[in-house]
Amino acid sequence: MTARLPLLLTIFPAYQAWDLYQLVANGATYHVLTEAAATVAFLAVLYLVIRDRRRAAREFDELASSAKVTERASQERNDDARQTTRDFLLSMQKQFDAWKLTPSEKDVALMLVKGLSLDEIARLRESGSKTVRQHATNVYAKAKLEGRHQLAAYFLEDLLVGAPAVR
């Protein structure tokens, strides 16, 4: 429809002009006036349609531009969040190193901070519950903490005030 619009908008005024010429040549004054009024009305409607289409196109471009800005801002926030998470995990790993945790103890400690139960950790690590319990006990002893709540609080508290201090 949009591709045919310019053709239709060209043909109608041309036909109207030819029709007016025929009427003027034959002297039908009343009919000339009604045809002239119809042509003026058509041109007014045509102007309004073109104006509204241009405004709609402009508003669409503004909306598309706004959507791109919003998408970029969202992507930047996501990138910042990913970087913050990487930084937090890196600081946790540094603290685990400072506590001299073994790789298995580090793995268990991370899952404890995430809130997993000992049974869930055992299933994920494909190891026994007693082994995981022993790793957790070792983590608490090396960190000089009394349990999983203090371990989680140690890192989560630092999220609110800054990077964790290495003990």
mmCIF file of C-alpha atoms in Angstrom:
data_model
loop_
_atom_site.group_PDB
_atom_site.id
_atom_site.type_symbol
_atom_site.label_atom_id
_atom_site.label_comp_id
_atom_site.label_asym_id
_atom_site.label_seq_id
_atom_site.Cartn_x
_atom_site.Cartn_y
_atom_site.Cartn_z
ATOM 1 C CA MET A 1 0.000 0.000 0.000
ATOM 2 C CA THR A 2 2.751 2.463 0.920
ATOM 3 C CA ALA A 3 4.548 1.960 -2.420
ATOM 4 C CA ARG A 4 1.348 2.792 -4.387
ATOM 5 C CA LEU A 5 0.548 5.897 -2.341
ATOM 6 C CA PRO A 6 2.767 8.327 -4.339
ATOM 7 C CA LEU A 7 1.228 7.038 -7.591
ATOM 8 C CA LEU A 8 -2.301 7.527 -6.282
ATOM 9 C CA LEU A 9 -1.408 10.940 -4.901
ATOM 10 C CA THR A 10 -0.181 11.958 -8.360
ATOM 11 C CA ILE A 11 -3.052 10.508 -10.407
ATOM 12 C CA PHE A 12 -5.936 12.035 -8.414
ATOM 13 C CA PRO A 13 -4.837 15.688 -8.670
ATOM 14 C CA ALA A 14 -4.025 15.183 -12.358
ATOM 15 C CA TYR A 15 -7.502 13.766 -12.963
ATOM 16 C CA GLN A 16 -9.069 16.599 -10.963
ATOM 17 C CA ALA A 17 -7.149 19.190 -13.005
ATOM 18 C CA TRP A 18 -8.269 17.580 -16.281
ATOM 19 C CA ASP A 19 -11.865 17.387 -15.006
ATOM 20 C CA LEU A 20 -11.798 21.066 -13.981
ATOM 21 C CA TYR A 21 -10.401 22.018 -17.378
ATOM 22 C CA GLN A 22 -13.259 20.143 -19.103
ATOM 23 C CA LEU A 23 -15.834 21.812 -16.904
ATOM 24 C CA VAL A 24 -14.411 25.316 -17.440
ATOM 25 C CA ALA A 25 -14.282 24.729 -21.178
ATOM 26 C CA ASN A 26 -17.977 23.742 -21.160
ATOM 27 C CA GLY A 27 -19.026 26.581 -18.826
ATOM 28 C CA ALA A 28 -20.594 24.599 -15.932
ATOM 29 C CA THR A 29 -19.874 27.147 -13.162
ATOM 30 C CA TYR A 30 -21.651 25.387 -10.257
ATOM 31 C CA HIS A 31 -19.985 22.097 -11.076
ATOM 32 C CA VAL A 32 -16.592 23.839 -11.393
ATOM 33 C CA LEU A 33 -16.989 25.253 -7.887
ATOM 34 C CA THR A 34 -17.903 21.873 -6.357
ATOM 35 C CA GLU A 35 -15.005 20.172 -8.137
ATOM 36 C CA ALA A 36 -12.636 22.927 -7.021
ATOM 37 C CA ALA A 37 -13.849 22.540 -3.434
ATOM 38 C CA ALA A 38 -13.342 18.765 -3.635
ATOM 39 C CA THR A 39 -9.812 19.316 -4.938
ATOM 40 C CA VAL A 40 -8.999 21.779 -2.161
ATOM 41 C CA ALA A 41 -10.418 19.338 0.407
ATOM 42 C CA PHE A 42 -8.324 16.540 -1.079
ATOM 43 C CA LEU A 43 -5.181 18.664 -0.941
ATOM 44 C CA ALA A 44 -5.913 19.591 2.688
ATOM 45 C CA VAL A 45 -6.392 15.939 3.611
ATOM 46 C CA LEU A 46 -3.248 15.053 1.668
ATOM 47 C CA TYR A 47 -1.296 17.687 3.604
ATOM 48 C CA LEU A 48 -2.600 16.330 6.920
ATOM 49 C CA VAL A 49 -1.731 12.744 5.981
ATOM 50 C CA ILE A 50 1.794 13.687 4.910
ATOM 51 C CA ARG A 51 2.301 15.813 8.040
ATOM 52 C CA ASP A 52 1.073 13.010 10.315
ATOM 53 C CA ARG A 53 3.210 10.405 8.551
ATOM 54 C CA ARG A 54 6.300 12.599 8.950
ATOM 55 C CA ARG A 55 5.504 13.207 12.635
ATOM 56 C CA ALA A 56 4.949 9.475 13.204
ATOM 57 C CA ALA A 57 8.261 8.684 11.462
ATOM 58 C CA ARG A 58 10.044 11.297 13.593
ATOM 59 C CA GLU A 59 8.483 9.935 16.795
ATOM 60 C CA PHE A 60 9.403 6.392 15.766
ATOM 61 C CA ASP A 61 13.019 7.453 15.187
ATOM 62 C CA GLU A 62 13.096 9.154 18.595
ATOM 63 C CA LEU A 63 11.623 6.053 20.221
ATOM 64 C CA ALA A 64 14.138 3.797 18.460
ATOM 65 C CA SER A 65 16.962 6.075 19.548
ATOM 66 C CA SER A 66 15.673 6.067 23.125
ATOM 67 C CA ALA A 67 15.441 2.271 23.051
ATOM 68 C CA LYS A 68 19.064 2.048 21.903
ATOM 69 C CA VAL A 69 20.186 4.370 24.706
ATOM 70 C CA THR A 70 18.231 2.296 27.239
ATOM 71 C CA GLU A 71 19.691 -0.923 25.854
ATOM 72 C CA ARG A 72 23.244 0.473 26.080
ATOM 73 C CA ALA A 73 22.648 1.606 29.664
ATOM 74 C CA SER A 74 21.250 -1.804 30.564
ATOM 75 C CA GLN A 75 24.233 -3.520 28.971
ATOM 76 C CA GLU A 76 26.610 -1.261 30.903
ATOM 77 C CA ARG A 77 24.795 -2.108 34.161
ATOM 78 C CA ASN A 78 25.017 -5.809 33.330
ATOM 79 C CA ASP A 79 28.714 -5.451 32.527
ATOM 80 C CA ASP A 80 29.252 -3.577 35.788
ATOM 81 C CA ALA A 81 27.363 -6.255 37.716
ATOM 82 C CA ARG A 82 29.413 -9.030 36.109
ATOM 83 C CA GLN A 83 32.627 -7.161 36.917
ATOM 84 C CA THR A 84 31.490 -6.605 40.500
ATOM 85 C CA THR A 85 30.742 -10.316 40.834
ATOM 86 C CA ARG A 86 34.160 -11.210 39.399
ATOM 87 C CA ASP A 87 35.827 -8.759 41.789
ATOM 88 C CA PHE A 88 33.886 -10.168 44.741
ATOM 89 C CA LEU A 89 34.785 -13.759 43.841
ATOM 90 C CA LEU A 90 38.416 -12.742 43.400
ATOM 91 C CA SER A 91 38.451 -11.114 46.842
ATOM 92 C CA MET A 92 36.888 -14.278 48.286
ATOM 93 C CA GLN A 93 39.590 -16.384 46.648
ATOM 94 C CA LYS A 94 42.278 -14.096 48.075
ATOM 95 C CA GLN A 95 40.769 -14.509 51.520
ATOM 96 C CA PHE A 96 40.612 -18.280 51.056
ATOM 97 C CA ASP A 97 44.315 -18.186 50.130
ATOM 98 C CA ALA A 98 45.057 -16.081 53.224
ATOM 99 C CA TRP A 99 43.291 -18.717 55.341
ATOM 100 C CA LYS A 100 45.401 -21.361 53.554
ATOM 101 C CA LEU A 101 42.406 -23.401 52.440
ATOM 102 C CA THR A 102 42.960 -26.424 50.215
ATOM 103 C CA PRO A 103 41.242 -26.442 46.790
ATOM 104 C CA SER A 104 38.503 -28.729 48.167
ATOM 105 C CA GLU A 105 37.995 -26.495 51.184
ATOM 106 C CA LYS A 106 37.778 -23.444 48.912
ATOM 107 C CA ASP A 107 35.142 -25.192 46.831
ATOM 108 C CA VAL A 108 33.106 -26.121 49.900
ATOM 109 C CA ALA A 109 33.526 -22.642 51.425
ATOM 110 C CA LEU A 110 32.224 -20.979 48.260
ATOM 111 C CA MET A 111 29.177 -23.226 48.190
ATOM 112 C CA LEU A 112 28.558 -22.605 51.894
ATOM 113 C CA VAL A 113 28.601 -18.843 51.270
ATOM 114 C CA LYS A 114 26.130 -19.385 48.419
ATOM 115 C CA GLY A 115 23.822 -21.040 50.962
ATOM 116 C CA LEU A 116 23.957 -24.672 49.851
ATOM 117 C CA SER A 117 23.408 -27.374 52.457
ATOM 118 C CA LEU A 118 26.092 -29.939 53.219
ATOM 119 C CA ASP A 119 24.052 -32.620 51.418
ATOM 120 C CA GLU A 120 23.665 -30.411 48.338
ATOM 121 C CA ILE A 121 27.402 -29.720 48.322
ATOM 122 C CA ALA A 122 28.127 -33.455 48.648
ATOM 123 C CA ARG A 123 25.858 -34.210 45.671
ATOM 124 C CA LEU A 124 27.393 -31.447 43.534
ATOM 125 C CA ARG A 125 30.946 -32.479 44.403
ATOM 126 C CA GLU A 126 30.062 -36.167 44.115
ATOM 127 C CA SER A 127 31.616 -36.848 47.496
ATOM 128 C CA GLY A 128 30.431 -38.120 50.841
ATOM 129 C CA SER A 129 28.545 -35.999 53.360
ATOM 130 C CA LYS A 130 31.161 -36.743 56.030
ATOM 131 C CA THR A 131 33.927 -35.485 53.712
ATOM 132 C CA VAL A 132 32.064 -32.257 53.041
ATOM 133 C CA ARG A 133 31.317 -31.854 56.745
ATOM 134 C CA GLN A 134 35.037 -32.270 57.515
ATOM 135 C CA HIS A 135 35.986 -29.690 54.854
ATOM 136 C CA ALA A 136 33.456 -27.255 56.344
ATOM 137 C CA THR A 137 34.857 -27.830 59.831
ATOM 138 C CA ASN A 138 38.384 -27.180 58.508
ATOM 139 C CA VAL A 139 37.215 -23.963 56.812
ATOM 140 C CA TYR A 140 35.647 -22.653 60.029
ATOM 141 C CA ALA A 141 38.740 -23.551 62.058
ATOM 142 C CA LYS A 142 41.198 -21.970 59.609
ATOM 143 C CA ALA A 143 39.027 -18.832 59.335
ATOM 144 C CA LYS A 144 38.501 -18.680 63.092
ATOM 145 C CA LEU A 145 34.740 -18.586 62.561
ATOM 146 C CA GLU A 146 32.032 -20.493 64.394
ATOM 147 C CA GLY A 147 29.935 -21.685 61.458
ATOM 148 C CA ARG A 148 28.354 -21.090 58.089
ATOM 149 C CA HIS A 149 26.471 -17.990 59.254
ATOM 150 C CA GLN A 150 29.661 -16.239 60.317
ATOM 151 C CA LEU A 151 31.382 -17.376 57.102
ATOM 152 C CA ALA A 152 28.596 -15.908 54.961
ATOM 153 C CA ALA A 153 28.410 -12.780 57.109
ATOM 154 C CA TYR A 154 32.167 -12.299 56.791
ATOM 155 C CA PHE A 155 31.847 -11.827 53.025
ATOM 156 C CA LEU A 156 28.350 -10.352 52.763
ATOM 157 C CA GLU A 157 29.096 -7.672 55.354
ATOM 158 C CA ASP A 158 32.037 -6.603 53.229
ATOM 159 C CA LEU A 159 29.727 -6.162 50.234
ATOM 160 C CA LEU A 160 28.041 -3.364 52.129
ATOM 161 C CA VAL A 161 31.219 -1.583 53.250
ATOM 162 C CA GLY A 162 33.884 -2.556 50.677
ATOM 163 C CA ALA A 163 36.364 -5.312 49.964
ATOM 164 C CA PRO A 164 37.038 -7.851 52.694
ATOM 165 C CA ALA A 165 40.132 -7.302 54.815
ATOM 166 C CA VAL A 166 42.613 -10.153 54.654
ATOM 167 C CA ARG A 167 43.130 -11.588 58.142
#
